[in-house]
Each structure stands twice: as C-alpha cells, then as structure tokens.
Amino acid sequence: MLTLHHSPLLPTCRKIRLMLREKNIPHALQNEDFWLRDVNFFALNPAGEVPVLVTSQQQIIVSAYAIAEFLDEMYPDVQFFGNSALERAEVRRLTDWFDAKFDREVTQLVLFEKIYKRLMGYGDPSADAIRAGKKNILYHLEYLSYLLQTRNWLAGDYLTLADITAASHLSCLDYLGDVAWEQFPNVKEWYSLIKCRPAFRDLLDDRIQGFRPPAHYMDVDF
Amino acid sequence: MLTLHHSPLLPTCRKIRLMLREKNIPHALQNEDFWLRDVNFFALNPAGEVPVLVTSQQQIIVSAYAIAEFLDEMYPDVQFFGNSALERAEVRRLTDWFDAKFDREVTQLVLFEKIYKRLMGYGDPSADAIRAGKKNILYHLEYLSYLLQTRNWLAGDYLTLADITAASHLSCLDYLGDVAWEQFPNVKEWYSLIKCRPAFRDLLDDRIQGFRPPAHYMDVDF
C-alpha cells in the first residue's frame, strides 16, 4: 500500500490526497511535523518538505509535482491532466498558477503567517503580510470568476488537477475564514461542486489544534 | 515556427531555451520586459510572467512547467525526463528542487535583488537578502556534490531536465560571480560538461546592460 507523508493544512498535500481518493488508490496517511527536521523524514526527502509518497516497494516519490504526474501515469483510469497535449498544457498552467503564484501571493502570506509560523515557533504573525495576502486573494478570485464565465471547470469541460489544486489552496484559506465567497458567486458555486465530492469531505474533517474553522467551512450549502 | 517570450537572465527561461536547442526545434526568441505589464503580453499570459511559448498555430503554452512537459511530449526524439515512471519522478523531484526551493532560497535573494529589482525600479538591493542567498547556495552546492559522488548526471546516468534546470539557475548566479566553484570540484566538473554544449554557449553570449559577468563566465575551462 502507498503511504503519503503530509501535513493536513498544506495545499500541496491536500491535492495529492484528493487525487488518491478520486482515483480510488488505497493508501495510508502519515502526518509529518516536517519543521522538526526528524532524521528519518530527512532520509526520505533531503529537502525536508511534504508531500512525500512511499510505494509498497519502498520507492520514494518527492514533491507534489512529481507525485501528481506519477499517479496519473501509474493509475490512469481516472485522468487528471486532460486528453491532449494542449489540454495538459492548460491544466499545468493553472496548476502552476496556484502552486507558485497564488502560493507566493496569498497562501504564504496568510496561511503561513497565521498557522505554520506559530506551529514552527517562528514568532508572531506579521499583520502586514496577512493584509497583503487578503488583498491579493481578491485578484485571484476575480480571475477564477473570469475563467468560470466560459468554462464549467477551470481548465475546460471536466474536473482536472487545475480544479483540485485551486480548491486545495482555497480550502486551506477557507479554514481561516479568508475567502470572500459572497463577492464571487460563480466561484462559490464551482467550489461547492468540489466540496460535496466524497474525496473532499475527508479533508474537511481535519482539525489543527488551537484553530477552529468557521461554521460554513464544512457546509456544502455555504 | 515557435516563438519563446523570455527574459535573458531568468533560469526558468534559460532552461526552455536549452531544451529547444538540444531538441533542435527551430524557434524565435522575443525578449519581454515583463515587469512593464504590456497589454499585448498580458493577453498571452494573464499572470504576466515569462516564459511563454507560442506555436505556429498560435497556441499559447504558459509556465516553464507546462512548456517543458509539452516540448517533451511533442518533440520526443531527445528525451529530457527519463525512461520510466520512477526515473521521471526523480527528474521532476530535482527540477522542483531548483525551480521552487533553490529559487526561493538563493535565486530570488541574489539574482532578483542584484539585477531584476533595479531593472524593475523596485529600489536598492537588500544586503541582508543577498547575504542570506549567498550562504544558502553553499548548502545546495553541497547537495549537488553529494549527488554527483554516485551519479554521472544529477538524476542518474544521462543528461535530463534536472541538469538543465540546475545549470540554468547556476549560470544566472555565475553571471554575478556568486558560485563558489572552487569549493566543489565535482560540481564544477559537471557544470563544465554542460557549459561546453553548443546549446549552452548561446545563453552565455547574453548580456544585461550595466552588468558585466566575471572573466571565467564564458570560459569552459574555468
């Protein structure tokens, strides 16, 4: 069986969990407090980061990028990257948008400052950073809203890794009550379609000690 | 013919140029001062970032991640990702190491502060950031040196996108004289093998106005 080493409120880990569940791949989850720099975990990944996937043959797959591509190649029944080179390019463009640009402009500024900084013992959150992140998220929601005016899903006609990646980031920020859903009704509608998938319900059950999500967080009709 | 919109001293652009040259794909280069937020360029990529690849059918491929995968799928004669799912996972792990971790810990702190910050008109470089980046690069060089003790190339027995990506980042820092080659002889040896490839010579001819690279920058026997 596969084992995924993860941290429950990291978007890059959430998206791999969603892929595993959507593809019906049996797996175990191993929570890693990766900032403690445990030697056994460093032996798996010298970068000291999650997610890390370990196969039943003890093959080690490191980074959300490598794991997502590996899972789609090895378990092709449910495809997450589209049906042509161009569709795959669009899925990867949006995946990169969220895992690089959105991560830098929003997730790191809000989620890292509010939660991981404290867990890691890196001191108090920076109010300036959080303010900047909360301003930046509006531009990203606006772009999602623009895409969803002409598309059922972010990259086209069906659910792909682009949706999974975007929803993973947004779900972590939603845990903190930092997504202005009411201003973007079509984004809210798209998110509620993902939220009601059984694979997604698992994620929403996770809790971080000391941080309680808002009431609407679990609610499909939020 | 393909057109690559790029910026000459960005590692993510350099690696796509290297792929195009190594695969012998005819292409034109279009220099983009992406920070000027030109509307025509934003129409190609609403993220406002390079690299962007435009095909002869005006298909637009955005982000180094999507472009690299697209080129390997569409022009498979010279492969850059390895021959099995596991090899591909190792190539992608190291590609991600450089484009995410090394970029955050070194490239952004040194290259952005010393060059792009001035080009973009964002003020003076931060000496603290540069100092941190120059300290961080040593750990990365140490890791490269460790890998090269048992491997001919970073991901195994032959040149892959992992080497191309690492060399792209290092070549940009080398332009600034910020790579301590002498401390890591096997990394220097590996880099000199890449440096003497015809595809790489093109990159080294680029100059940024106001910044002159050190004497050894062009030299294959440096």
Short mmCIF file of C-alpha atoms in Angstrom, two decimals, chain A residues 45-47 49 59 61-63 65-66 69-70 73-74 81 84-86 88-89 92-93 95-97 101 104 143 161, chain B residues 45-47 49 59 61-63 65-66 69-70 73-74 81 84-86 88-89 92-93 95-97 101 104 143 161:
data_model
loop_
_atom_site.label_atom_id
_atom_site.label_comp_id
_atom_site.label_asym_id
_atom_site.label_seq_id
_atom_site.Cartn_x
_atom_site.Cartn_y
_atom_site.Cartn_z
CA ASN A 45 13.37 13.76 1.46
CA PRO A 46 16.56 15.77 1.98
CA ALA A 47 14.54 18.89 1.12
CA GLU A 49 9.30 19.04 2.78
CA GLN A 59 10.09 3.71 -3.91
CA ILE A 61 8.37 10.00 -4.81
CA VAL A 62 9.02 13.55 -3.67
CA SER A 63 7.19 16.85 -4.35
CA TYR A 65 4.76 17.99 -8.99
CA ALA A 66 6.43 14.57 -9.24
CA GLU A 69 2.46 13.21 -12.58
CA PHE A 70 3.48 9.79 -11.22
CA GLU A 73 0.86 7.79 -15.21
CA MET A 74 0.62 4.75 -12.91
CA PHE A 81 -4.43 16.11 -16.88
CA SER A 84 -4.39 16.17 -25.46
CA ALA A 85 -1.03 17.91 -25.20
CA LEU A 86 -2.78 21.29 -25.33
CA ARG A 88 -2.48 19.11 -20.48
CA ALA A 89 -0.64 22.40 -21.02
CA ARG A 92 -0.38 22.56 -15.93
CA ARG A 93 -0.52 26.34 -16.48
CA THR A 95 -1.69 24.14 -11.54
CA ASP A 96 1.47 26.23 -11.65
CA TRP A 97 -0.59 29.41 -11.22
CA LYS A 101 1.89 32.42 -7.99
CA ARG A 104 3.56 33.19 -3.13
CA TYR A 143 -9.51 35.62 -12.35
CA LEU A 161 -5.72 18.84 -11.46
CA ASN B 45 -0.29 35.35 -20.15
CA PRO B 46 -2.56 37.00 -17.58
CA ALA B 47 -0.01 36.01 -14.93
CA GLU B 49 5.30 36.11 -16.35
CA GLN B 59 -1.37 28.00 -29.39
CA ILE B 61 1.79 27.48 -23.65
CA VAL B 62 2.45 29.20 -20.34
CA SER B 63 4.92 28.46 -17.50
CA TYR B 65 6.41 23.53 -16.06
CA ALA B 66 3.82 23.32 -18.87
CA GLU B 69 6.33 18.83 -20.43
CA PHE B 70 4.75 19.97 -23.71
CA GLU B 73 5.65 15.17 -25.42
CA MET B 74 5.57 16.89 -28.83
CA PHE B 81 12.53 13.18 -18.45
CA SER B 84 10.48 5.04 -16.66
CA ALA B 85 7.90 6.47 -14.25
CA LEU B 86 10.45 6.27 -11.43
CA ARG B 88 10.71 10.70 -14.41
CA ALA B 89 9.80 11.13 -10.74
CA ARG B 92 10.82 16.07 -11.55
CA ARG B 93 11.89 15.99 -7.88
CA THR B 95 13.53 20.07 -11.24
CA ASP B 96 11.17 21.13 -8.48
CA TRP B 97 14.09 21.37 -6.04
CA LYS B 101 13.41 25.53 -3.24
CA ARG B 104 13.22 30.74 -3.08
CA TYR B 143 23.86 18.59 -2.04
CA LEU B 161 15.80 18.31 -17.25
#
